[in-house]
Coordinates of C-alpha atoms and ligand atoms in Angstrom, one line a residue:
X23 CA -38.9 -14.4 10.1
X24 CA -35.2 -13.6 10.2
X25 CA -34.2 -10.2 11.4
X26 CA -33.2 -7.9 8.6
X27 CA -29.4 -7.5 8.3
X28 CA -28.2 -4.2 9.7
X29 CA -24.9 -2.7 8.4
X30 CA -23.5 -0.2 10.9
X31 CA -21.3 2.7 9.9
X32 CA -18.2 4.2 11.4
X33 CA -17.1 7.5 10.0
X34 CA -13.5 8.5 10.4
X35 CA -12.6 12.1 10.0
X36 CA -9.3 14.0 10.6
X37 CA -8.6 17.4 12.1
X38 CA -5.8 19.9 12.8
X39 CA -3.3 18.6 10.2
X40 CA -3.1 16.0 7.5
X41 CA -0.9 12.9 7.6
X42 CA -1.9 11.9 11.1
X43 CA -2.6 8.3 10.0
X44 CA -6.3 8.2 9.4
X45 CA -5.8 5.2 7.2
X46 CA -3.9 3.3 9.8
X47 CA -6.5 4.2 12.4
X48 CA -9.4 3.1 10.2
X49 CA -7.6 -0.1 9.4
X50 CA -6.9 -0.8 13.0
X51 CA -10.5 -0.3 14.0
X52 CA -11.4 -2.6 11.1
X53 CA -9.0 -5.3 12.3
X54 CA -10.3 -5.2 15.9
X55 CA -13.9 -5.6 14.8
X56 CA -12.9 -8.3 12.4
X57 CA -11.1 -10.2 15.2
X58 CA -14.4 -10.0 17.2
X59 CA -16.0 -12.0 14.4
X60 CA -17.6 -9.2 12.4
X61 CA -17.6 -8.8 8.7
X62 CA -16.0 -5.5 8.0
X63 CA -15.3 -3.4 4.9
X64 CA -13.2 -0.2 4.7
X65 CA -13.9 2.6 2.3
X66 CA -12.0 5.8 1.5
X67 CA -13.8 8.9 0.2
X68 CA -11.4 11.3 -1.4
X69 CA -12.5 14.9 -2.0
X70 CA -10.3 15.7 -5.0
X71 CA -11.6 16.1 -8.5
X72 CA -9.4 13.5 -10.2
X73 CA -11.4 10.4 -11.0
X74 CA -8.6 8.4 -9.4
X75 CA -5.1 9.0 -8.3
X76 CA -3.7 7.2 -11.4
X77 CA -2.7 10.4 -13.2
X78 CA -1.3 12.2 -10.1
X79 CA 2.4 12.7 -9.5
X80 CA 3.7 10.6 -6.6
X81 CA 4.9 13.8 -4.9
X82 CA 1.2 14.9 -4.8
X83 CA -0.3 11.7 -3.8
X84 CA 2.2 9.0 -2.8
X85 CA 1.8 5.5 -4.2
X86 CA -1.0 4.5 -6.4
X87 CA -2.4 1.3 -5.0
X88 CA -3.8 -1.0 -7.7
X89 CA -6.5 -3.5 -6.8
X90 CA -7.3 -6.9 -8.4
X91 CA -10.1 -5.4 -10.6
X92 CA -7.5 -2.9 -12.0
X93 CA -8.7 0.2 -10.2
X94 CA -6.1 2.7 -9.3
X95 CA -6.7 3.8 -5.7
X96 CA -5.5 5.7 -2.7
X97 CA -2.6 4.2 -0.7
X98 CA -4.9 3.8 2.3
X99 CA -6.6 1.0 0.5
X100 CA -3.2 -0.8 0.8
X101 CA -3.4 -0.4 4.6
X102 CA -7.0 -1.7 4.6
X103 CA -6.0 -4.8 2.6
X104 CA -2.8 -5.4 4.6
X105 CA -4.5 -5.1 8.0
X106 CA -7.7 -7.0 7.2
X107 CA -6.1 -9.5 4.8
X108 CA -8.9 -9.0 2.3
X109 CA -9.1 -7.8 -1.3
X110 CA -11.1 -4.7 -2.0
X111 CA -12.5 -3.3 -5.3
X112 CA -13.2 -0.1 -7.1
X113 CA -16.2 0.8 -5.0
X114 CA -14.0 1.0 -1.9
X115 CA -12.4 4.2 -3.1
X116 CA -14.7 7.0 -4.1
X117 CA -13.6 10.5 -5.3
X118 CA -15.4 13.7 -6.0
X119 CA -14.3 13.2 -9.6
X120 CA -16.2 9.9 -9.9
X121 CA -19.2 11.3 -8.3
X122 CA -19.4 14.4 -10.5
X123 CA -18.6 12.2 -13.5
X124 CA -21.6 10.1 -13.0
X125 CA -23.9 12.9 -12.0
X126 CA -23.0 14.9 -15.1
X127 CA -23.5 11.8 -17.3
X128 CA -26.9 11.3 -15.9
X129 CA -27.8 15.0 -16.3
X130 CA -26.8 14.9 -20.0
X131 CA -29.0 11.8 -20.4
X132 CA -31.9 13.8 -19.1
X133 CA -32.3 11.8 -15.8
X134 CA -32.9 15.0 -13.8
X135 CA -35.1 16.6 -16.4
X136 CA -36.7 19.7 -15.0
X137 CA -34.5 19.9 -11.9
X138 CA -31.5 22.1 -11.0
X139 CA -28.7 19.7 -10.2
X140 CA -27.0 20.8 -6.9
X141 CA -24.4 19.7 -4.4
X142 CA -27.3 19.2 -1.9
X143 CA -29.1 17.0 -2.5
X144 CA -27.7 15.4 -5.7
X145 CA -24.0 15.1 -4.7
X146 CA -24.8 14.2 -1.2
X147 CA -27.3 11.6 -2.3
X148 CA -24.7 10.1 -4.7
X149 CA -22.1 10.0 -1.9
X150 CA -24.5 8.2 0.5
X151 CA -25.6 5.8 -2.1
X152 CA -21.9 4.8 -2.6
X153 CA -21.4 4.5 1.1
X154 CA -24.3 2.1 1.2
X155 CA -23.2 0.1 -1.8
X156 CA -21.5 -2.7 0.2
X157 CA -24.6 -3.0 2.4
X158 CA -26.7 -3.5 -0.8
X159 CA -24.3 -6.1 -2.2
X160 CA -24.6 -9.9 -1.5
X161 CA -21.7 -9.8 0.8
X162 CA -23.3 -7.4 3.3
X163 CA -20.8 -6.2 5.9
X164 CA -21.7 -5.9 9.5
X165 CA -19.7 -2.7 9.7
X166 CA -18.7 -0.3 6.9
X167 CA -15.9 2.0 7.9
X168 CA -15.8 5.2 5.9
X169 CA -12.7 7.3 6.0
X170 CA -13.1 10.8 4.8
X171 CA -9.9 12.1 3.1
X172 CA -8.6 15.6 3.9
X173 CA -8.9 17.6 7.1
X174 CA -12.1 19.1 8.6
X175 CA -12.2 22.7 7.5
X176 CA -11.2 22.0 3.9
X177 CA -13.7 23.5 1.5
X178 CA -13.8 20.5 -0.8
X179 CA -14.7 18.0 1.9
X180 CA -17.8 19.9 3.0
X181 CA -20.2 17.8 0.9
X182 CA -18.7 14.6 2.3
X183 CA -19.2 15.8 5.9
X184 CA -22.8 16.8 5.0
X185 CA -23.4 13.4 3.6
X186 CA -22.1 11.6 6.7
X187 CA -24.2 13.9 8.9
X188 CA -27.3 12.9 6.9
X189 CA -26.2 9.2 7.1
X190 CA -26.5 9.4 10.9
X191 CA -30.1 10.7 10.6
X192 CA -31.1 8.1 8.1
X193 CA -29.4 5.0 9.4
X194 CA -30.1 5.9 13.1
X195 CA -27.8 7.3 15.8
X196 CA -27.3 3.8 17.2
X197 CA -26.1 2.5 13.9
X198 CA -23.6 5.2 13.1
X199 CA -20.5 6.3 15.0
X200 CA -18.2 9.2 14.4
X201 CA -14.5 8.9 15.2
X202 CA -12.3 12.0 14.9
X203 CA -8.5 11.9 14.7
X204 CA -6.7 14.9 16.0
X205 CA -3.3 16.1 17.1
X206 CA -2.4 17.0 20.6
X207 CA 1.0 18.7 20.2
X208 CA 3.7 19.0 22.8
X209 CA 5.0 22.5 23.1
X210 CA 8.5 22.1 24.4
X211 CA 9.0 25.8 25.5
X212 CA 5.9 25.6 27.6
X213 CA 6.6 22.0 28.7
X214 CA 3.0 21.1 28.0
X215 CA 0.6 19.3 25.7
X216 CA -1.9 21.6 24.1
X217 CA -5.5 20.7 23.6
X218 CA -6.7 23.8 21.8
X219 CA -6.2 22.5 18.2
X220 CA -8.3 19.5 19.1
X221 CA -11.0 21.8 20.6
X222 CA -11.0 23.9 17.5
X223 CA -11.2 21.0 15.2
X224 CA -14.1 19.4 17.1
X225 CA -15.9 22.8 17.2
X226 CA -15.5 22.9 13.4
X227 CA -17.1 19.5 13.1
X228 CA -20.0 20.4 15.5
X229 CA -20.6 23.5 13.4
X230 CA -21.6 21.2 10.6
X231 CA -23.7 19.2 12.9
X232 CA -21.4 16.3 13.7
X233 CA -20.7 15.5 17.3
X234 CA -17.8 12.9 17.5
X235 CA -18.3 9.9 19.8
X236 CA -14.7 9.0 20.0
X237 CA -11.5 11.1 19.7
X238 CA -8.2 9.6 18.7
X239 CA -5.5 11.9 19.9
X240 CA -2.2 11.7 18.1
X241 CA 0.7 12.6 20.4
X242 CA 4.3 11.9 20.9
X243 CA 3.9 10.4 24.3
X244 CA 1.1 9.3 26.7
X245 CA -1.4 11.9 27.8
X246 CA -2.2 12.4 31.5
X247 CA -5.7 11.9 32.9
X248 CA -6.1 15.6 33.4
X249 CA -5.4 16.3 29.7
X250 CA -7.9 13.7 28.7
X251 CA -10.5 15.2 31.1
X252 CA -9.9 18.6 29.6
X253 CA -10.4 17.3 26.1
X254 CA -13.5 15.4 27.3
X255 CA -15.0 18.4 28.8
X256 CA -14.4 20.8 26.0
X257 CA -15.3 18.4 23.2
X258 CA -18.3 16.6 24.9
X259 CA -16.8 13.2 24.5
X260 CA -16.7 10.8 27.5
X261 CA -13.1 10.5 29.0
X262 CA -12.9 6.8 28.3
X263 CA -13.6 7.7 24.6
X264 CA -10.6 10.0 24.5
X265 CA -8.1 7.5 23.1
X266 CA -4.4 8.3 22.9
X267 CA -2.8 7.4 19.6
X268 CA 0.8 7.7 20.7
X269 CA 3.6 7.4 18.1
X270 CA 4.2 3.7 17.6
X271 CA 7.4 1.9 16.5
X272 CA 5.4 -0.1 14.1
X273 CA 2.0 0.7 12.6
X274 CA 0.9 -2.9 13.3
X275 CA 1.0 -2.1 17.0
X276 CA -1.7 0.5 16.7
X277 CA -4.7 -1.9 16.9
X278 CA -3.2 -3.4 20.0
X279 CA -2.8 0.0 21.6
X280 CA -6.4 0.9 20.7
X281 CA -7.6 -2.4 22.2
X282 CA -5.7 -1.7 25.4
X283 CA -7.8 1.4 25.7
X284 CA -11.0 -0.5 25.0
X285 CA -11.8 1.2 21.7
X286 CA -13.4 -1.9 20.2
X287 CA -15.5 -2.3 23.3
X288 CA -16.7 1.3 23.1
X289 CA -17.7 0.7 19.5
X290 CA -19.6 -2.5 20.3
X291 CA -21.4 -0.9 23.2
X292 CA -22.4 2.0 21.0
X293 CA -23.9 -0.4 18.4
X294 CA -25.5 -2.5 21.2
X295 CA -23.5 -5.5 20.1
X296 CA -22.4 -8.1 22.6
X297 CA -19.4 -9.9 21.2
X298 CA -16.5 -12.0 22.5
X299 CA -13.2 -10.2 23.0
X300 CA -11.1 -10.1 19.8
X301 CA -8.7 -12.9 19.2
X302 CA -5.4 -11.0 18.8
X303 CA -3.0 -13.8 19.7
X304 CA -1.6 -14.3 16.3
X305 CA -1.4 -10.5 15.6
X306 CA 0.4 -10.0 18.9
X307 CA 3.0 -12.6 18.0
X308 CA 3.7 -11.0 14.7
X309 CA 4.1 -7.6 16.3
X310 CA 6.5 -9.0 18.9
X311 CA 8.6 -10.4 16.0
X312 CA 8.6 -7.1 14.3
X313 CA 9.7 -5.4 17.5
X314 CA 12.4 -7.9 18.5
X315 CA 14.1 -9.3 15.4
X316 CA 17.0 -11.7 15.8
X317 CA 19.1 -10.1 13.0
X318 CA 19.2 -7.2 10.6
X319 CA 19.8 -7.1 6.8
X320 CA 20.4 -4.2 4.5
X321 CA 18.5 -3.9 1.3
X322 CA 19.4 -1.1 -1.1
X323 CA 16.6 0.5 -3.0
X324 CA 17.5 2.6 -6.0
X325 CA 14.7 4.7 -7.4
X326 CA 13.6 8.2 -8.5
X327 CA 11.5 9.2 -5.6
X328 CA 13.7 8.0 -2.8
X329 CA 13.1 11.2 -0.7
X330 CA 9.4 10.5 -0.8
X331 CA 8.7 7.3 1.1
X332 CA 5.0 7.4 0.5
X333 CA 5.7 6.6 -3.1
X334 CA 7.0 3.2 -2.1
X335 CA 4.6 2.5 0.8
X336 CA 3.7 -1.0 -0.2
X337 CA 7.3 -2.0 -0.8
X338 CA 8.2 -0.8 2.6
X339 CA 5.4 -2.8 4.2
X340 CA 6.2 -5.9 2.1
X341 CA 9.7 -5.8 3.7
X342 CA 8.2 -5.6 7.2
X343 CA 6.1 -8.7 6.4
X344 CA 8.9 -10.6 4.8
X345 CA 11.3 -9.6 7.6
X346 CA 9.0 -11.4 10.1
X347 CA 9.5 -14.7 8.1
X348 CA 13.3 -14.5 8.4
X349 CA 13.1 -13.0 11.9
X350 CA 15.0 -10.1 10.5
X351 CA 14.7 -6.3 10.6
X352 CA 15.1 -5.1 7.0
X353 CA 17.0 -1.8 6.9
X354 CA 16.2 -0.1 3.7
X355 CA 19.0 2.0 2.2
X356 CA 17.5 4.5 -0.2
X357 CA 19.8 5.6 -3.0
X358 CA 18.9 8.0 -5.7
X359 CA 19.5 6.6 -9.2
X360 CA 21.0 10.0 -10.2
X361 CA 23.7 9.6 -7.5
X362 CA 24.5 6.1 -8.8
X363 CA 24.7 7.4 -12.3
X364 CA 27.3 10.0 -11.4
X365 CA 29.1 8.2 -8.5
X366 CA 28.9 4.5 -9.5
X367 CA 27.1 1.7 -7.7
X368 CA 30.0 0.5 -5.5
X369 CA 30.3 3.8 -3.7
X370 CA 26.7 3.7 -2.4
X371 CA 26.0 0.0 -2.3
X372 CA 29.2 -1.8 -1.2
X373 CA 27.7 -3.1 2.0
X374 CA 24.1 -4.1 1.0
X375 CA 22.8 -7.6 1.3
X376 CA 20.2 -7.3 -1.4
X377 CA 19.1 -4.8 -4.1
X378 CA 15.7 -3.8 -5.3
X379 CA 14.7 -1.6 -8.2
X380 CA 11.0 -0.5 -7.9
X381 CA 8.5 0.4 -10.6
X382 CA 8.5 3.9 -12.1
X383 CA 8.0 6.1 -15.1
X384 CA 10.2 8.4 -17.1
X385 CA 13.8 8.2 -18.3
X386 CA 15.4 10.2 -15.5
X387 CA 17.4 7.8 -13.3
X388 CA 17.2 4.8 -15.7
X389 CA 21.0 4.7 -16.3
X390 CA 21.6 4.6 -12.5
X391 CA 19.2 1.8 -12.2
X392 CA 20.8 -0.2 -15.0
X393 CA 24.2 0.3 -13.3
X394 CA 22.8 -0.9 -10.0
X395 CA 21.5 -4.0 -11.7
X396 CA 24.9 -4.7 -13.3
X397 CA 26.5 -4.4 -9.8
X398 CA 24.0 -6.8 -8.3
X399 CA 24.3 -9.3 -11.2
X400 CA 28.1 -9.3 -11.3
X401 CA 28.6 -9.4 -7.5
X402 CA 25.9 -12.0 -7.0
X403 CA 23.9 -9.8 -4.7
X404 CA 20.3 -11.0 -4.3
X405 CA 18.1 -8.8 -6.6
X406 CA 14.4 -8.1 -7.0
X407 CA 13.3 -6.0 -9.9
X408 CA 9.7 -4.7 -10.2
X409 CA 8.0 -3.5 -13.4
X410 CA 10.4 -0.8 -14.6
X411 CA 12.9 -2.6 -12.5
X412 CA 12.4 -5.7 -14.7
X413 CA 12.6 -3.5 -17.8
X414 CA 16.0 -2.2 -16.6
X415 CA 17.2 -5.7 -15.8
X416 CA 16.4 -6.8 -19.3
X417 CA 18.2 -3.8 -20.8
X418 CA 21.2 -4.4 -18.6
X419 CA 21.3 -8.1 -19.6
X420 CA 20.9 -7.2 -23.3
X421 CA 23.7 -4.6 -23.1
X422 CA 26.3 -6.3 -20.9
X423 CA 25.7 -10.0 -21.5
X424 CA 24.3 -10.1 -25.0
X425 CA 26.5 -7.3 -26.2
X426 CA 23.8 -5.0 -27.6
X427 CA 25.3 -1.8 -26.4
X428 CA 22.5 0.4 -27.4
X429 CA 19.7 -1.7 -26.0
X430 CA 17.0 0.5 -24.4
X431 CA 13.3 0.8 -23.8
X432 CA 10.8 2.2 -26.3
X433 CA 9.3 4.1 -23.4
X434 CA 12.2 6.5 -23.5
X435 CA 13.4 6.6 -27.1
X436 CA 11.4 6.0 -30.2
X437 CA 14.3 5.7 -32.6
X438 CA 16.0 2.7 -31.2
X439 CA 18.0 0.0 -32.9
X440 CA 17.4 -2.4 -30.1
X441 CA 14.2 -1.7 -28.3
X442 CA 14.3 -4.7 -26.0
X443 CA 11.4 -3.3 -24.1
X444 CA 8.5 -2.3 -26.3
X445 CA 5.0 -0.9 -26.2
X446 CA 2.4 -3.7 -25.7
X447 CA 0.4 -4.3 -28.8
X448 CA -2.9 -3.3 -27.2
X449 CA -1.5 0.0 -26.0
X450 CA -0.9 1.2 -29.6
X451 CA -3.2 4.1 -30.4
X452 CA -4.1 4.7 -26.7
X453 CA -4.1 8.5 -26.3
X454 CA -6.0 9.0 -23.0
X455 CA -3.8 8.6 -20.0
X456 CA -6.3 7.9 -17.2
X457 CA -6.9 4.3 -16.4
X458 CA -5.6 3.0 -19.7
X459 CA -2.5 1.0 -18.7
X460 CA -2.6 -2.8 -18.4
X461 CA -4.1 -2.7 -14.9
X462 CA -5.0 -5.3 -12.2
X463 CA -4.8 -9.0 -11.7
X464 CA -3.6 -11.3 -14.6
X465 CA -2.6 -14.9 -14.4
X466 CA 1.0 -16.1 -15.0
X467 CA 2.4 -19.6 -15.4
X468 CA 5.8 -20.2 -13.8
X469 CA 8.5 -22.6 -15.1
X470 CA 9.7 -25.6 -13.0
X471 CA 13.1 -25.3 -11.5
X472 CA 13.1 -21.5 -11.0
X473 CA 13.5 -19.4 -7.9
X474 CA 10.0 -18.0 -8.5
X475 CA 8.5 -21.5 -8.7
X476 CA 10.2 -22.4 -5.5
X477 CA 9.0 -19.3 -3.8
X478 CA 5.4 -19.6 -4.8
X479 CA 5.2 -23.3 -4.4
X480 CA 2.8 -23.4 -7.3
X481 CA 3.1 -22.9 -11.1
X482 CA -0.1 -20.8 -11.5
X483 CA -0.2 -17.4 -9.9
X484 CA -2.2 -14.2 -10.2
X485 CA -0.5 -10.8 -9.7
X486 CA -1.4 -7.1 -10.1
X487 CA -0.1 -5.0 -12.9
X488 CA 0.3 -1.4 -13.9
X489 CA 2.3 -0.9 -17.1
X490 CA 2.2 -0.1 -20.9
X491 CA 5.5 -1.6 -21.9
X492 CA 6.8 -5.2 -22.0
X493 CA 9.7 -7.4 -22.9
X494 CA 9.9 -7.3 -26.7
X495 CA 9.2 -10.8 -27.9
X496 CA 11.5 -10.3 -30.9
X497 CA 14.5 -10.5 -28.4
X498 CA 13.3 -13.6 -26.5
X499 CA 15.6 -16.0 -28.4
X500 CA 18.6 -13.9 -28.1
X501 CA 18.1 -13.3 -24.4
X502 CA 17.5 -16.9 -23.6
X503 CA 20.4 -18.0 -25.8
X504 CA 22.6 -15.9 -23.6
X505 CA 21.2 -17.5 -20.5
X506 CA 18.3 -15.3 -19.3
X507 CA 15.5 -17.5 -18.0
X508 CA 12.0 -16.5 -18.9
X509 CA 10.6 -17.9 -15.7
X510 CA 7.0 -16.8 -16.0
X511 CA 4.7 -15.9 -18.9
X512 CA 1.1 -15.2 -19.4
X513 CA -0.9 -18.4 -20.0
X514 CA -0.9 -17.8 -23.8
X515 CA 2.8 -17.3 -23.6
X516 CA 2.6 -13.9 -25.3
X517 CA 3.9 -11.8 -22.4
X518 CA 6.9 -12.3 -20.3
X519 CA 6.0 -11.8 -16.6
X520 CA 9.2 -13.0 -14.8
X521 CA 12.9 -13.2 -15.8
X522 CA 15.7 -14.8 -13.8
X523 CA 19.4 -14.8 -14.1
X524 CA 20.9 -18.2 -13.5
X525 CA 24.3 -18.8 -11.8
X526 CA 23.3 -16.2 -9.3
X527 CA 22.0 -16.9 -5.8
X528 CA 18.7 -15.0 -6.3
X529 CA 18.0 -12.7 -9.3
X530 CA 14.3 -12.3 -10.0
X531 CA 12.7 -9.5 -12.0
X532 CA 8.9 -9.3 -12.5
X533 CA 6.6 -7.3 -14.7
X534 CA 3.9 -7.2 -12.0
X535 CA 3.8 -5.6 -8.5
X536 CA 4.2 -8.3 -5.9
X537 CA 4.3 -5.6 -3.1
X538 CA 0.6 -4.9 -3.6
X539 CA -0.4 -8.4 -2.4
X540 CA 1.8 -8.7 0.7
X541 CA -0.1 -8.8 4.0
X542 CA 1.3 -9.0 7.5
X543 CA -0.2 -12.5 8.1
X544 CA 0.6 -13.5 4.6
X545 CA 3.9 -12.1 3.4
X546 CA 4.5 -12.2 -0.3
X547 CA 6.5 -15.2 -1.4
X548 CA 8.9 -13.2 -3.6
X549 CA 9.7 -10.7 -0.9
X550 CA 9.9 -13.5 1.7
X551 CA 12.5 -15.4 -0.4
X552 CA 14.3 -12.3 -1.4
X553 CA 14.9 -11.4 2.2
X554 CA 15.9 -15.0 3.0
X555 CA 18.4 -14.8 0.1
X556 CA 19.7 -11.5 1.6
X557 CA 20.2 -13.1 5.0
X558 CA 22.1 -16.0 3.3
X559 CA 24.2 -13.5 1.4
X560 CA 25.0 -11.6 4.6
X561 CA 26.0 -14.9 6.4
X562 CA 28.2 -15.9 3.5
X563 CA 30.0 -12.5 3.6
X564 CA 30.7 -12.9 7.3
X565 CA 32.0 -16.4 7.1
X566 CA 35.3 -17.6 5.6
X567 CA 34.8 -19.8 2.5
X568 CA 35.6 -23.2 4.2
X569 CA 33.0 -22.6 6.9
X570 CA 30.4 -21.6 4.5
X571 CA 28.6 -24.9 4.1
X572 CA 28.4 -25.5 7.8
X573 CA 27.0 -22.0 8.4
X574 CA 24.3 -22.2 5.7
X575 CA 23.2 -25.5 7.1
X576 CA 22.8 -23.8 10.5
X577 CA 21.0 -20.9 8.9
X578 CA 18.6 -23.3 7.2
X579 CA 17.9 -25.0 10.5
X580 CA 17.2 -21.6 12.1
X581 CA 14.8 -20.7 9.4
X582 CA 12.8 -23.9 9.5
Ligands
LIG629 N1 6.8 2.8 -17.1 C1 6.8 1.4 -17.3 C2 5.5 1.0 -18.1 O1 4.6 1.7 -18.2 C3 6.8 0.7 -16.0 C4 5.6 0.9 -15.1 C5 5.8 0.6 -13.7 O2 6.9 0.4 -13.3 N2 4.7 0.5 -12.9 O3 5.5 -0.1 -18.6

């Protein structure tokens, strides 16, 4: 009889401070095991009471990462997908809100009749059951990596830590591994690295019955053997399992650094797995290209949350991936839409090679975005508009090309003469805000002869969405009569998904979020072609007109 399939578990916790990069660490471990031939899935357990981050302000939470199935999830899911090149689903992001929601529903139904419903065992049982869900599915992983949100010591993550402690008992010590990510700060006045915060944080973990097997120590530079030995001694972790997670110039280098320190070997040994070395050749090549680009291009991004880069995480990463395809470092120039509104586009954007308007909500900053788009359209600067960015592109076109001066979006004003962007029919009457937008993957059909068709190389695509408003079909004829190309629509032709401006080197605006599907080994076609167009634009700027043909020929050769 065949051996029963065993799913092993790696639990990743964080200590000392937040924002140490647990998501990158968990993704890097996942990648290394995947490259050793294992089937891996990554899960994120978030201790907050929201059912999902969909209703949270980006300042609280950063970007909301939308999956194919329409679930709105933590941005770490984006890292998992980008590193492992796989698509996840709702079950991969669990929150306290979801857990309580289902327990309370069951309690009201009478499922616990007679019992007092409590954090232990009911909440912990539910948490463990969700950790085991991938192992129960048909597509059983060899390893499930569970990242616990928050920092050890937070009151709200206690049930999560208790659940993973119990998992080790129930699944067996050899099938479970605890990895703890901490900070080893350098104190300049003392000229020393300090291990005390790590010691405290490990003590906190041990207090709840968890002894970490591996420590990932974030630091600004390499740690000496004596520091590692000290950490090893005080934290009861073998010296070779004290791994240094030094600041890296690119997050994609992190798995390679972990591999150099044998992290994947340590994991395999713990699980008693004998596996070939990971095949990292392709990954190494990509990281080399990120680190040593042949050229640089400047892309301006005009948005509302420009001071908060986490709000645009996937866009930033999509540019890293796309940059590799053009052998270019993409320098992102962040400009606040408010500044553009007051100071004009030229002042801030005169030297960019491309412009992007990201998605967003709310009226503040919209006029600055529309002005940026006018600048890109008139000066033939490559342009990519995403979701609200597409709405603004349609408003700009309606105002400045079609002459509808008061064109605007119904999202911001109800009493409009020309609502060129309107509420989608199925959004009418929707009153609850959580999880009610048009969310997730929908198909789109692309017209022949468009930039988008050329970029994708196919006419049928599927992309992820998160919106309530759409191009108002009443204005389709007027927009197209004035030259706007409706380059992509839903298969039933009821919803415009892509618009393009002709007589322009590259002007594409999309209703969906292409950034959510870009992966390092598989850059998104629109980002890839947008960056290519920006490189072309830069070359044209640098070369006098008569030399232009010759130079773009050369560029094309370089790129092929
Ligand atoms: N606020 C717009 C809508 O709801 C755009 C959303 C977005 O950019 N993700 O349709």
